[in-house]
CSV table of C-alpha atoms in Angstrom, one decimal:
chain,number,residue,atom,x,y,z
A,1,UNK,CA,8.1,-6.6,0.5
A,2,UNK,CA,6.2,-8.9,3.0
A,3,UNK,CA,6.5,-6.1,5.6
A,4,UNK,CA,4.7,-3.7,3.2
A,5,UNK,CA,2.0,-6.2,2.5
A,6,UNK,CA,1.5,-6.8,6.2
A,7,UNK,CA,1.2,-3.1,6.8
A,8,UNK,CA,-1.4,-2.6,4.0
A,9,UNK,CA,-3.5,-5.6,5.2
A,10,UNK,CA,-3.4,-4.5,8.8
A,11,UNK,CA,-4.0,-0.8,8.3
A,12,UNK,CA,-6.6,-1.0,5.5
A,13,UNK,CA,-8.1,-4.5,5.2
A,14,UNK,CA,-8.5,-5.3,8.9
A,15,UNK,CA,-9.8,-1.8,10.0
A,16,UNK,CA,-13.6,-1.4,10.0
A,17,UNK,CA,-15.5,1.9,10.0
A,18,UNK,CA,-16.0,1.9,13.8
A,19,UNK,CA,-12.2,1.8,14.3
A,20,UNK,CA,-11.6,4.4,11.6
A,21,UNK,CA,-14.2,6.8,13.0
A,22,UNK,CA,-13.3,6.4,16.7
A,23,UNK,CA,-9.5,5.6,17.0
A,24,UNK,CA,-8.6,9.3,17.4
A,25,UNK,CA,-11.3,9.8,20.0
A,26,UNK,CA,-11.0,6.8,22.4
A,27,UNK,CA,-8.3,4.3,23.3
A,28,UNK,CA,-10.4,1.2,22.9
A,29,UNK,CA,-10.9,1.5,19.1
A,30,UNK,CA,-7.2,2.5,18.7
A,31,UNK,CA,-6.0,-0.5,20.6
A,32,UNK,CA,-8.4,-2.9,18.8
A,33,UNK,CA,-7.2,-1.5,15.5
A,34,UNK,CA,-3.5,-1.8,16.6
A,35,UNK,CA,-3.9,-5.4,17.8
A,36,UNK,CA,-5.5,-6.4,14.4
A,37,UNK,CA,-2.8,-4.3,12.6
A,38,UNK,CA,-0.1,-6.3,14.3
A,39,UNK,CA,-1.5,-9.7,13.4
A,40,UNK,CA,-0.2,-9.9,9.8
A,41,UNK,CA,3.3,-9.1,11.1
A,42,UNK,CA,3.3,-12.6,12.6
A,43,UNK,CA,4.2,-13.7,9.0
A,44,UNK,CA,7.2,-11.4,9.1
A,45,UNK,CA,8.6,-11.8,12.6
A,46,UNK,CA,8.0,-14.0,15.7
A,47,UNK,CA,9.7,-11.5,18.0
A,48,UNK,CA,7.2,-10.5,20.6
A,49,UNK,CA,9.2,-7.3,21.2
A,50,UNK,CA,9.0,-6.3,17.6
A,51,UNK,CA,5.2,-7.1,17.5
A,52,UNK,CA,4.7,-5.1,20.7
A,53,UNK,CA,6.5,-2.1,19.3
A,54,UNK,CA,4.6,-2.3,16.0
A,55,UNK,CA,1.2,-2.6,17.7
A,56,UNK,CA,1.7,-0.1,20.5
A,57,UNK,CA,3.4,2.6,18.4
A,58,UNK,CA,0.6,2.2,15.8
A,59,UNK,CA,-2.0,2.8,18.5
A,60,UNK,CA,-0.2,6.0,19.7
A,61,UNK,CA,0.4,7.4,16.2
A,62,UNK,CA,-3.2,6.9,15.2
A,63,UNK,CA,-4.8,7.9,18.6
A,64,UNK,CA,-2.9,11.2,18.7
A,65,UNK,CA,-2.9,11.9,14.9
A,66,UNK,CA,0.8,12.4,15.1
A,67,UNK,CA,1.1,12.8,11.3
A,68,UNK,CA,-1.2,15.9,11.6
A,69,UNK,CA,1.1,17.3,14.3
A,70,UNK,CA,4.2,16.6,12.1
A,71,UNK,CA,2.6,18.5,9.2
A,72,UNK,CA,1.6,21.4,11.4
A,73,UNK,CA,5.0,21.6,13.1
A,74,UNK,CA,6.8,21.8,9.7
A,75,UNK,CA,4.1,23.9,8.2
A,76,UNK,CA,3.7,21.4,5.3
A,77,UNK,CA,0.6,21.7,3.2
A,78,UNK,CA,-0.6,25.1,4.5
A,79,UNK,CA,-2.9,26.6,1.9
A,80,UNK,CA,-2.8,23.4,-0.1
A,81,UNK,CA,-6.1,22.2,-1.7
A,82,UNK,CA,-8.0,19.8,0.6
A,83,UNK,CA,-7.3,16.7,-1.5
A,84,UNK,CA,-3.5,17.4,-1.2
A,85,UNK,CA,-3.7,18.0,2.5
A,86,UNK,CA,-5.4,14.6,2.9
A,87,UNK,CA,-2.7,12.8,0.8
A,88,UNK,CA,0.1,14.5,2.7
A,89,UNK,CA,-1.5,13.3,5.9
A,90,UNK,CA,-1.7,9.7,4.5
A,91,UNK,CA,1.9,9.8,3.3
A,92,UNK,CA,3.3,11.0,6.5
A,93,UNK,CA,1.3,8.6,8.6
A,94,UNK,CA,2.3,5.6,6.5
A,95,UNK,CA,5.9,6.7,6.4
A,96,UNK,CA,6.0,6.8,10.2
A,97,UNK,CA,4.4,3.4,10.5
A,98,UNK,CA,6.7,1.8,7.9
A,99,UNK,CA,9.9,3.3,9.4
A,100,UNK,CA,9.0,2.1,12.9
A,101,UNK,CA,8.0,-1.3,11.6
A,102,UNK,CA,11.2,-1.7,9.7
A,103,UNK,CA,13.3,-0.7,12.7
A,104,UNK,CA,11.4,-3.1,15.1
A,105,UNK,CA,11.7,-6.0,12.7
A,106,UNK,CA,15.4,-5.3,12.0
A,107,UNK,CA,16.6,-4.7,15.5
A,108,UNK,CA,14.3,-6.5,17.9
């Protein structure tokens, strides 16, 4: 449960508009967002390896919009109303982050 709370705080509460608008265009906003994202996980783990995986994978997933590529590859949401496409993107993105975070905390 603490892992989910850390994710929500890091991804939503600690992200400002500059990061949200620019993290898919440039590395600096993506890395700043990822560093702030990883901070709440200090309450979950003190493993620097887990924190590094959590932060760096978050930057890569967000910078390259990997959730969008996943949906496109599996042809999910094609022809769906725009609101549904946005929610599918959010769900896939959050699922990727949460799965990686769990694995990093569990095994590193």
